[in-house]
């Protein structure tokens, strides 16, 4: 409809007033602008609410994970008491972490593994050496039956033990993590920078959080004590099965603790490879349970007893190639006075400790240790992780390398190659 001037009805009329024109109609631009402003306002409030909710959820998740970790204040106080006796670090940037698997029957879900006697022993102890620059990681198992000098330690009731020559896991039984750390430092002359203690429950949860870990069994397993019944071949173990697998001793292999440690190392290598896979690290739905499991049932030194502390440690470790994550056991043999106990094999054990302390490389192999510079050098060259890092070490330890100016067979310039120890890496397929 139009007026006499031919304009649209609602434009300025003779009286100068506005009718219900385009700027004020139910479908006009003014209403559209008002609706748009209202929509934007509500959308902004919605986004803000989502951000606040996300931050709140993030804070809640952080607080939960952070609160899972128990700081080992007692051990820190005991170690401070003996600070002057402890070794000093000589390799700047390298870190040595003592990983202790407790066989405590106290706590959620642990009673099924035996009676809680009020004490605990170190079912598994591993010295983890992280090289400066985080190019490699070397995990060294210490046999629980190894005969060692255990220093005077503080018992949980405040009394103190007498120094004695005993099995290694006696240290954790009488004096906890502080006594174990001091015993390892006395044995190796390596400064322990951090320590972690995890019990059965935490181990199982970690395996379940990554949807199980695949291992290869050369023959079927039927172990009533370990509650294991598994077929031969490739088998994916859940947390309960994995715990039985790494703890079983008499019914698997040759029944020795050395064989059990080899099995533990192969399993840990497979676990590391699984955690490093993108399927876990890049999937928040899988990553959170892993973080939750990794922090639950975990006791650490106060410096690591927070997500920030653990993150600072893990940040430099996550990119280490699986072939540069090595597992081995300290060179050991049957104790001369008791075949059911162990003693160190020298000078091989001291050579291993010296190199870890100096952050010098070692080589592991599944077979017998190499006995020549050529074999050691070839072990490095055949590794998938061979790089400029190893070339630098060749130049230092073999007497030649990228510079090409020195010869390994020149007695005036040759330096001993990295020693080779029996072990495995996280990249190895347990079925091969």
Tab-separated table of C-alpha atoms in Angstrom:
chain	number	residue	atom	x	y	z
A	1	UNK	CA	0.000	0.000	0.000
A	2	UNK	CA	1.313	3.469	-0.920
A	3	UNK	CA	0.460	7.055	0.042
A	4	UNK	CA	-0.386	9.928	-2.324
A	5	UNK	CA	3.280	10.698	-2.749
A	6	UNK	CA	3.848	7.201	-4.030
A	7	UNK	CA	6.000	6.203	-1.036
A	8	UNK	CA	5.638	3.130	1.046
A	9	UNK	CA	3.113	3.363	3.807
A	10	UNK	CA	4.819	4.239	7.049
A	11	UNK	CA	7.338	6.720	5.713
A	12	UNK	CA	7.276	10.302	6.991
A	13	UNK	CA	3.739	11.692	6.340
A	14	UNK	CA	2.348	15.185	6.207
A	15	UNK	CA	2.482	15.502	9.986
A	16	UNK	CA	6.088	14.536	10.068
A	17	UNK	CA	5.371	11.454	12.124
A	18	UNK	CA	6.489	7.933	11.387
A	19	UNK	CA	4.056	5.151	10.844
A	20	UNK	CA	4.852	1.519	11.237
A	21	UNK	CA	7.459	1.529	8.503
A	22	UNK	CA	10.385	-0.723	7.785
A	23	UNK	CA	12.392	0.540	10.729
A	24	UNK	CA	9.733	-0.414	13.254
A	25	UNK	CA	7.772	-3.253	11.751
A	26	UNK	CA	7.832	-6.795	13.152
A	27	UNK	CA	10.211	-7.710	10.370
A	28	UNK	CA	12.121	-4.436	10.285
A	29	UNK	CA	15.812	-3.739	10.693
A	30	UNK	CA	15.453	-2.248	14.187
A	31	UNK	CA	13.916	-5.396	15.596
A	32	UNK	CA	16.493	-7.481	13.800
A	33	UNK	CA	19.271	-5.424	15.362
A	34	UNK	CA	17.709	-5.753	18.824
A	35	UNK	CA	17.354	-9.507	18.403
A	36	UNK	CA	20.917	-9.735	17.145
A	37	UNK	CA	22.216	-7.810	20.154
A	38	UNK	CA	20.192	-10.032	22.486
A	39	UNK	CA	21.429	-13.161	20.698
A	40	UNK	CA	25.035	-11.987	20.894
A	41	UNK	CA	24.613	-11.103	24.554
A	42	UNK	CA	23.208	-14.524	25.416
A	43	UNK	CA	25.746	-16.256	23.215
A	44	UNK	CA	28.553	-14.360	24.958
A	45	UNK	CA	27.147	-15.340	28.341
A	46	UNK	CA	26.886	-18.941	27.170
A	47	UNK	CA	30.479	-18.998	25.938
A	48	UNK	CA	31.637	-17.375	29.170
A	49	UNK	CA	29.723	-19.983	31.152
A	50	UNK	CA	31.319	-22.768	29.120
A	51	UNK	CA	34.788	-21.277	29.652
A	52	UNK	CA	34.173	-20.961	33.395
A	53	UNK	CA	32.844	-24.519	33.498
A	54	UNK	CA	35.843	-25.790	31.517
A	55	UNK	CA	38.278	-23.934	33.765
A	56	UNK	CA	36.418	-25.211	36.801
A	57	UNK	CA	36.502	-28.753	35.492
A	58	UNK	CA	40.186	-28.358	34.623
A	59	UNK	CA	40.911	-27.081	38.119
A	60	UNK	CA	38.940	-29.966	39.606
A	61	UNK	CA	40.838	-32.506	37.494
A	62	UNK	CA	44.164	-30.868	38.356
A	63	UNK	CA	43.294	-30.810	42.055
A	64	UNK	CA	42.300	-34.488	41.981
A	65	UNK	CA	45.429	-35.633	40.186
A	66	UNK	CA	47.619	-33.370	42.295
A	67	UNK	CA	46.012	-34.702	45.463
A	68	UNK	CA	46.649	-38.319	44.451
A	69	UNK	CA	50.379	-37.993	45.133
A	70	UNK	CA	51.717	-38.486	48.665
A	71	UNK	CA	54.871	-36.519	49.572
A	72	UNK	CA	57.465	-38.639	51.383
A	73	UNK	CA	58.345	-36.083	54.057
A	74	UNK	CA	59.764	-38.710	56.430
A	75	UNK	CA	62.305	-39.877	53.864
A	76	UNK	CA	63.248	-36.286	53.033
A	77	UNK	CA	63.994	-35.551	56.693
A	78	UNK	CA	66.051	-38.736	57.081
A	79	UNK	CA	68.086	-38.064	53.932
A	80	UNK	CA	68.746	-34.482	55.055
A	81	UNK	CA	70.166	-35.900	58.297
A	82	UNK	CA	72.828	-37.775	56.302
A	83	UNK	CA	73.391	-35.190	53.558
A	84	UNK	CA	77.139	-34.961	54.185
A	85	UNK	CA	77.543	-38.706	53.631
A	86	UNK	CA	75.633	-38.817	50.350
A	87	UNK	CA	77.359	-38.838	46.924
A	88	UNK	CA	77.520	-35.651	44.897
A	89	UNK	CA	76.230	-35.392	41.338
A	90	UNK	CA	78.981	-35.025	38.742
A	91	UNK	CA	76.922	-35.103	35.514
A	92	UNK	CA	75.090	-31.818	35.148
A	93	UNK	CA	71.564	-32.227	33.816
A	94	UNK	CA	71.394	-36.004	34.281
A	95	UNK	CA	68.870	-37.406	36.767
A	96	UNK	CA	68.797	-40.631	38.763
A	97	UNK	CA	65.428	-41.791	40.044
A	98	UNK	CA	64.844	-44.790	42.296
A	99	UNK	CA	61.609	-46.627	41.465
A	100	UNK	CA	60.410	-48.870	44.296
A	101	UNK	CA	57.602	-51.386	43.931
A	102	UNK	CA	56.195	-52.046	47.391
A	103	UNK	CA	54.663	-55.412	48.293
A	104	UNK	CA	52.573	-53.802	51.040
A	105	UNK	CA	49.280	-55.612	51.672
A	106	UNK	CA	47.694	-52.558	53.268
A	107	UNK	CA	45.547	-50.160	51.228
A	108	UNK	CA	42.690	-50.654	48.787
A	109	UNK	CA	42.643	-53.995	47.018
A	110	UNK	CA	46.049	-55.186	48.284
A	111	UNK	CA	44.900	-57.534	51.060
A	112	UNK	CA	44.130	-60.311	48.558
A	113	UNK	CA	47.872	-60.774	47.932
A	114	UNK	CA	48.632	-61.965	51.453
A	115	UNK	CA	48.424	-61.121	55.119
A	116	UNK	CA	49.279	-57.565	56.168
A	117	UNK	CA	52.139	-58.040	58.638
A	118	UNK	CA	52.538	-54.326	59.223
A	119	UNK	CA	55.780	-54.203	57.229
A	120	UNK	CA	56.571	-54.021	53.528
A	121	UNK	CA	59.454	-55.000	51.295
A	122	UNK	CA	60.732	-53.746	47.986
A	123	UNK	CA	59.277	-56.316	45.618
A	124	UNK	CA	61.006	-54.525	42.724
A	125	UNK	CA	63.641	-51.771	42.764
A	126	UNK	CA	64.883	-50.016	39.624
A	127	UNK	CA	67.501	-47.304	39.288
A	128	UNK	CA	66.366	-45.135	36.366
A	129	UNK	CA	69.100	-42.989	34.817
A	130	UNK	CA	67.983	-40.153	32.533
A	131	UNK	CA	70.831	-38.765	30.463
A	132	UNK	CA	71.533	-35.054	30.221
A	133	UNK	CA	69.586	-33.718	27.262
A	134	UNK	CA	67.136	-36.625	27.749
A	135	UNK	CA	68.422	-38.578	24.761
A	136	UNK	CA	68.303	-41.918	26.559
A	137	UNK	CA	66.975	-43.660	29.645
A	138	UNK	CA	68.585	-46.656	31.339
A	139	UNK	CA	66.631	-48.691	33.901
A	140	UNK	CA	68.767	-50.956	36.099
A	141	UNK	CA	67.075	-53.610	38.256
A	142	UNK	CA	68.578	-54.324	41.675
A	143	UNK	CA	67.864	-57.915	42.819
A	144	UNK	CA	65.984	-58.069	46.102
A	145	UNK	CA	68.181	-61.021	47.186
A	146	UNK	CA	71.436	-59.131	46.520
A	147	UNK	CA	73.714	-59.163	49.577
A	148	UNK	CA	74.650	-55.570	50.443
A	149	UNK	CA	75.771	-53.341	53.294
A	150	UNK	CA	72.667	-51.747	54.832
A	151	UNK	CA	73.491	-48.668	56.940
A	152	UNK	CA	71.901	-47.757	60.270
A	153	UNK	CA	68.370	-46.636	59.464
A	154	UNK	CA	65.386	-45.139	61.237
A	155	UNK	CA	62.502	-47.552	61.855
A	156	UNK	CA	58.877	-46.378	61.624
A	157	UNK	CA	58.692	-46.322	65.439
A	158	UNK	CA	61.638	-43.899	65.631
A	159	UNK	CA	64.247	-46.409	66.834
A	160	UNK	CA	67.351	-47.099	64.757
A	161	UNK	CA	68.789	-50.301	63.335
A	162	UNK	CA	72.395	-51.411	63.484
A	163	UNK	CA	74.428	-51.466	60.232
A	164	UNK	CA	74.430	-54.959	58.810
A	165	UNK	CA	75.224	-57.089	55.771
A	166	UNK	CA	71.878	-58.376	54.522
A	167	UNK	CA	69.609	-58.910	51.541
A	168	UNK	CA	68.828	-55.712	49.663
A	169	UNK	CA	65.070	-55.690	50.335
A	170	UNK	CA	65.778	-55.744	54.081
A	171	UNK	CA	66.543	-52.012	53.774
A	172	UNK	CA	63.002	-51.130	52.693
A	173	UNK	CA	61.487	-53.482	55.245
A	174	UNK	CA	63.185	-51.850	58.232
A	175	UNK	CA	63.709	-48.264	57.078
A	176	UNK	CA	61.461	-47.565	54.084
A	177	UNK	CA	62.473	-45.529	51.072
A	178	UNK	CA	65.145	-43.450	52.861
A	179	UNK	CA	67.025	-46.578	53.962
A	180	UNK	CA	66.716	-48.053	50.456
A	181	UNK	CA	68.075	-44.863	48.884
A	182	UNK	CA	71.041	-44.726	51.266
A	183	UNK	CA	71.758	-48.416	50.603
A	184	UNK	CA	71.729	-47.879	46.818
A	185	UNK	CA	73.934	-44.789	47.121
A	186	UNK	CA	76.395	-46.721	49.291
A	187	UNK	CA	76.412	-49.589	46.781
A	188	UNK	CA	76.758	-47.517	43.602
A	189	UNK	CA	78.160	-44.132	44.702
A	190	UNK	CA	75.397	-42.599	42.544
A	191	UNK	CA	73.369	-39.696	43.898
A	192	UNK	CA	69.623	-40.426	43.888
A	193	UNK	CA	67.850	-37.228	42.840
A	194	UNK	CA	64.249	-38.443	43.166
A	195	UNK	CA	62.336	-41.510	44.235
A	196	UNK	CA	58.880	-43.009	43.660
A	197	UNK	CA	57.100	-45.776	45.552
A	198	UNK	CA	54.092	-47.528	43.996
A	199	UNK	CA	52.067	-50.455	45.384
A	200	UNK	CA	50.178	-53.323	43.739
A	201	UNK	CA	46.991	-51.312	43.286
A	202	UNK	CA	48.728	-48.478	41.436
A	203	UNK	CA	50.505	-50.897	39.097
A	204	UNK	CA	47.283	-52.674	38.142
A	205	UNK	CA	45.444	-49.414	37.525
A	206	UNK	CA	48.212	-48.180	35.253
A	207	UNK	CA	47.994	-51.302	33.070
A	208	UNK	CA	44.197	-51.163	32.923
A	209	UNK	CA	44.320	-47.447	32.040
A	210	UNK	CA	46.169	-48.227	28.788
A	211	UNK	CA	43.710	-51.039	27.970
A	212	UNK	CA	46.209	-53.746	28.804
A	213	UNK	CA	49.723	-54.576	27.643
A	214	UNK	CA	50.634	-57.230	25.073
A	215	UNK	CA	53.297	-59.823	25.889
A	216	UNK	CA	54.475	-62.996	24.205
A	217	UNK	CA	54.344	-66.278	26.125
A	218	UNK	CA	56.507	-69.141	24.823
A	219	UNK	CA	54.240	-71.666	26.571
A	220	UNK	CA	50.915	-71.682	28.438
A	221	UNK	CA	50.869	-70.504	32.052
A	222	UNK	CA	48.854	-72.119	34.812
A	223	UNK	CA	49.967	-70.667	38.126
A	224	UNK	CA	47.518	-71.009	41.029
A	225	UNK	CA	49.589	-68.856	43.377
A	226	UNK	CA	49.734	-65.992	40.872
A	227	UNK	CA	46.113	-66.616	39.780
A	228	UNK	CA	47.274	-66.926	36.170
A	229	UNK	CA	45.868	-69.117	33.416
A	230	UNK	CA	47.068	-67.905	30.021
A	231	UNK	CA	47.593	-69.476	26.585
A	232	UNK	CA	50.867	-69.444	24.673
A	233	UNK	CA	51.548	-66.757	22.074
A	234	UNK	CA	50.585	-63.096	22.010
A	235	UNK	CA	48.416	-62.230	24.994
A	236	UNK	CA	47.073	-58.886	26.182
A	237	UNK	CA	47.299	-58.750	29.974
A	238	UNK	CA	44.954	-56.688	32.104
A	239	UNK	CA	46.112	-55.169	35.373
A	240	UNK	CA	45.418	-58.216	37.543
A	241	UNK	CA	47.071	-60.590	35.077
A	242	UNK	CA	50.052	-58.273	34.611
A	243	UNK	CA	50.669	-58.135	38.353
A	244	UNK	CA	50.677	-61.911	38.571
A	245	UNK	CA	52.916	-62.147	35.509
A	246	UNK	CA	55.643	-59.823	36.806
A	247	UNK	CA	55.529	-61.229	40.362
A	248	UNK	CA	55.420	-64.962	39.557
A	249	UNK	CA	58.708	-66.692	40.150
A	250	UNK	CA	58.813	-70.423	40.779
A	251	UNK	CA	56.303	-71.469	38.105
A	252	UNK	CA	57.740	-69.422	35.219
A	253	UNK	CA	61.069	-69.756	33.435
A	254	UNK	CA	63.830	-71.290	35.514
A	255	UNK	CA	62.331	-70.078	38.772
A	256	UNK	CA	65.145	-67.638	39.515
A	257	UNK	CA	64.776	-64.017	40.578
A	258	UNK	CA	67.017	-63.087	37.638
A	259	UNK	CA	64.547	-64.650	35.206
A	260	UNK	CA	61.723	-62.812	36.945
A	261	UNK	CA	63.560	-59.486	36.587
A	262	UNK	CA	64.114	-60.172	32.882
A	263	UNK	CA	60.377	-60.732	32.541
A	264	UNK	CA	59.635	-57.517	34.454
A	265	UNK	CA	61.965	-55.551	32.188
A	266	UNK	CA	60.357	-56.882	29.013
A	267	UNK	CA	56.932	-56.063	30.379
A	268	UNK	CA	57.962	-52.528	31.391
A	269	UNK	CA	59.409	-52.023	27.908
A	270	UNK	CA	56.042	-52.985	26.388
A	271	UNK	CA	54.248	-50.682	28.856
A	272	UNK	CA	56.505	-47.747	27.947
A	273	UNK	CA	55.873	-48.333	24.232
A	274	UNK	CA	52.119	-48.456	24.854
A	275	UNK	CA	52.101	-45.211	26.874
A	276	UNK	CA	54.244	-43.475	24.244
A	277	UNK	CA	51.830	-44.400	21.466
A	278	UNK	CA	49.698	-41.610	19.999
A	279	UNK	CA	46.602	-43.646	20.766
A	280	UNK	CA	47.183	-42.815	24.436
A	281	UNK	CA	48.993	-39.482	24.453
A	282	UNK	CA	46.689	-37.788	21.926
A	283	UNK	CA	43.413	-39.178	23.257
A	284	UNK	CA	42.150	-37.210	26.309
A	285	UNK	CA	39.656	-39.960	27.126
A	286	UNK	CA	42.559	-42.389	27.512
A	287	UNK	CA	45.151	-39.962	28.820
A	288	UNK	CA	43.220	-38.914	31.922
A	289	UNK	CA	42.836	-42.483	33.281
A	290	UNK	CA	46.552	-43.008	32.673
A	291	UNK	CA	47.406	-39.845	34.606
A	292	UNK	CA	44.966	-40.770	37.346
A	293	UNK	CA	46.427	-44.268	37.629
A	294	UNK	CA	50.008	-43.011	37.437
A	295	UNK	CA	49.465	-40.615	40.337
A	296	UNK	CA	47.221	-42.799	42.501
A	297	UNK	CA	49.017	-44.952	45.075
A	298	UNK	CA	52.177	-42.956	44.329
A	299	UNK	CA	54.537	-41.693	47.024
A	300	UNK	CA	57.425	-39.467	45.940
A	301	UNK	CA	59.996	-37.097	47.307
A	302	UNK	CA	58.423	-33.687	48.074
A	303	UNK	CA	59.912	-32.077	44.956
A	304	UNK	CA	58.011	-34.495	42.710
A	305	UNK	CA	54.853	-34.692	44.816
A	306	UNK	CA	52.800	-32.473	42.507
A	307	UNK	CA	51.631	-32.492	38.914
A	308	UNK	CA	53.983	-29.624	38.197
A	309	UNK	CA	56.947	-31.564	39.570
A	310	UNK	CA	56.047	-34.698	37.623
A	311	UNK	CA	55.385	-32.700	34.471
A	312	UNK	CA	58.812	-31.085	34.610
A	313	UNK	CA	60.330	-34.563	34.851
A	314	UNK	CA	58.176	-36.222	32.203
A	315	UNK	CA	58.369	-33.333	29.717
A	316	UNK	CA	61.981	-34.128	28.885
A	317	UNK	CA	61.415	-37.891	28.838
A	318	UNK	CA	58.368	-38.249	26.598
A	319	UNK	CA	60.325	-37.831	23.354
A	320	UNK	CA	63.048	-40.401	24.087
A	321	UNK	CA	62.829	-43.000	21.275
A	322	UNK	CA	61.751	-46.438	22.455
A	323	UNK	CA	65.025	-47.934	21.201
A	324	UNK	CA	66.913	-45.605	23.557
A	325	UNK	CA	64.940	-46.763	26.620
A	326	UNK	CA	67.073	-49.620	27.959
A	327	UNK	CA	66.504	-52.230	30.662
A	328	UNK	CA	69.125	-54.382	32.372
A	329	UNK	CA	70.014	-55.970	35.708
A	330	UNK	CA	73.119	-55.210	37.717
A	331	UNK	CA	75.762	-57.860	36.911
A	332	UNK	CA	75.145	-60.533	39.545
A	333	UNK	CA	75.900	-64.144	40.388
A	334	UNK	CA	75.048	-66.588	43.149
A	335	UNK	CA	76.384	-65.544	46.542
A	336	UNK	CA	79.402	-67.632	47.423
A	337	UNK	CA	77.979	-68.674	50.825
A	338	UNK	CA	74.351	-69.186	49.791
A	339	UNK	CA	73.206	-70.073	46.283
A	340	UNK	CA	69.757	-68.609	47.034
A	341	UNK	CA	71.282	-65.144	47.413
A	342	UNK	CA	73.102	-62.877	44.942
A	343	UNK	CA	76.343	-60.933	44.856
A	344	UNK	CA	77.737	-58.422	42.376
A	345	UNK	CA	80.025	-59.539	39.567
A	346	UNK	CA	83.096	-57.344	39.554
A	347	UNK	CA	84.555	-55.384	37.869
A	348	UNK	CA	81.494	-55.362	35.557
A	349	UNK	CA	79.130	-53.939	38.192
A	350	UNK	CA	81.513	-51.154	39.112
A	351	UNK	CA	82.014	-50.336	35.448
A	352	UNK	CA	78.245	-49.971	35.047
A	353	UNK	CA	77.925	-47.727	38.111
A	354	UNK	CA	80.870	-45.569	37.022
A	355	UNK	CA	79.347	-44.935	33.618
A	356	UNK	CA	75.907	-44.108	34.962
A	357	UNK	CA	77.447	-41.720	37.475
A	358	UNK	CA	79.393	-39.990	34.692
A	359	UNK	CA	76.394	-40.069	32.309
A	360	UNK	CA	78.414	-42.156	29.846
A	361	UNK	CA	76.605	-44.533	27.459
A	362	UNK	CA	76.113	-48.266	27.914
A	363	UNK	CA	74.859	-50.804	25.381
A	364	UNK	CA	72.400	-53.631	26.000
A	365	UNK	CA	71.887	-56.799	24.012
A	366	UNK	CA	69.650	-59.827	24.379
A	367	UNK	CA	72.510	-62.249	23.995
A	368	UNK	CA	75.844	-62.558	25.743
A	369	UNK	CA	77.681	-59.262	26.276
A	370	UNK	CA	80.003	-58.189	23.477
A	371	UNK	CA	83.682	-58.630	24.242
A	372	UNK	CA	85.282	-56.262	21.781
A	373	UNK	CA	85.201	-52.659	20.658
A	374	UNK	CA	83.981	-53.759	17.245
A	375	UNK	CA	80.988	-55.617	18.677
A	376	UNK	CA	80.062	-52.679	20.904
A	377	UNK	CA	80.424	-50.268	18.022
A	378	UNK	CA	78.284	-52.446	15.769
A	379	UNK	CA	75.604	-52.697	18.465
A	380	UNK	CA	75.323	-48.938	18.399
A	381	UNK	CA	75.358	-48.684	14.608
A	382	UNK	CA	72.653	-51.354	14.216
A	383	UNK	CA	70.372	-49.567	16.674
A	384	UNK	CA	67.432	-47.763	15.085
A	385	UNK	CA	68.274	-44.840	17.332
A	386	UNK	CA	71.806	-44.382	16.015
A	387	UNK	CA	72.301	-40.652	15.441
A	388	UNK	CA	74.698	-37.781	15.825
A	389	UNK	CA	74.392	-38.396	19.558
A	390	UNK	CA	76.038	-41.822	19.205
A	391	UNK	CA	78.531	-40.460	16.689
A	392	UNK	CA	79.683	-37.951	19.288
A	393	UNK	CA	80.206	-40.798	21.719
A	394	UNK	CA	82.068	-42.817	19.122
A	395	UNK	CA	84.479	-39.947	18.766
A	396	UNK	CA	85.017	-39.825	22.510
A	397	UNK	CA	84.916	-43.492	23.449
A	398	UNK	CA	86.112	-45.296	20.334
A	399	UNK	CA	88.778	-42.769	19.391
A	400	UNK	CA	87.301	-41.710	16.062
A	401	UNK	CA	84.090	-40.464	14.571
A	402	UNK	CA	82.919	-37.558	12.474
A	403	UNK	CA	86.343	-35.922	12.643
A	404	UNK	CA	87.944	-39.110	11.315
A	405	UNK	CA	91.273	-38.082	12.815
A	406	UNK	CA	91.825	-40.857	15.379
A	407	UNK	CA	91.888	-44.618	15.154
A	408	UNK	CA	90.367	-47.020	17.669
A	409	UNK	CA	93.380	-49.352	17.334
A	410	UNK	CA	95.882	-46.591	18.125
A	411	UNK	CA	97.078	-47.301	21.712
A	412	UNK	CA	97.921	-43.638	22.238
A	413	UNK	CA	94.449	-42.370	21.364
A	414	UNK	CA	92.024	-45.270	21.764
A	415	UNK	CA	89.529	-45.125	24.635
A	416	UNK	CA	87.468	-48.039	25.941
A	417	UNK	CA	84.139	-48.415	24.092
A	418	UNK	CA	80.818	-48.417	25.923
A	419	UNK	CA	80.508	-51.757	27.748
A	420	UNK	CA	77.733	-54.130	26.720
A	421	UNK	CA	75.306	-55.704	29.178
A	422	UNK	CA	72.564	-58.251	28.725
A	423	UNK	CA	69.197	-56.509	28.551
A	424	UNK	CA	66.496	-55.207	26.240
A	425	UNK	CA	64.950	-52.001	24.943
A	426	UNK	CA	61.376	-50.722	24.873
A	427	UNK	CA	61.316	-51.085	21.072
A	428	UNK	CA	61.865	-54.846	21.056
A	429	UNK	CA	59.025	-57.204	20.217
A	430	UNK	CA	58.795	-59.799	22.977
A	431	UNK	CA	57.665	-62.408	20.411
A	432	UNK	CA	60.775	-62.107	18.247
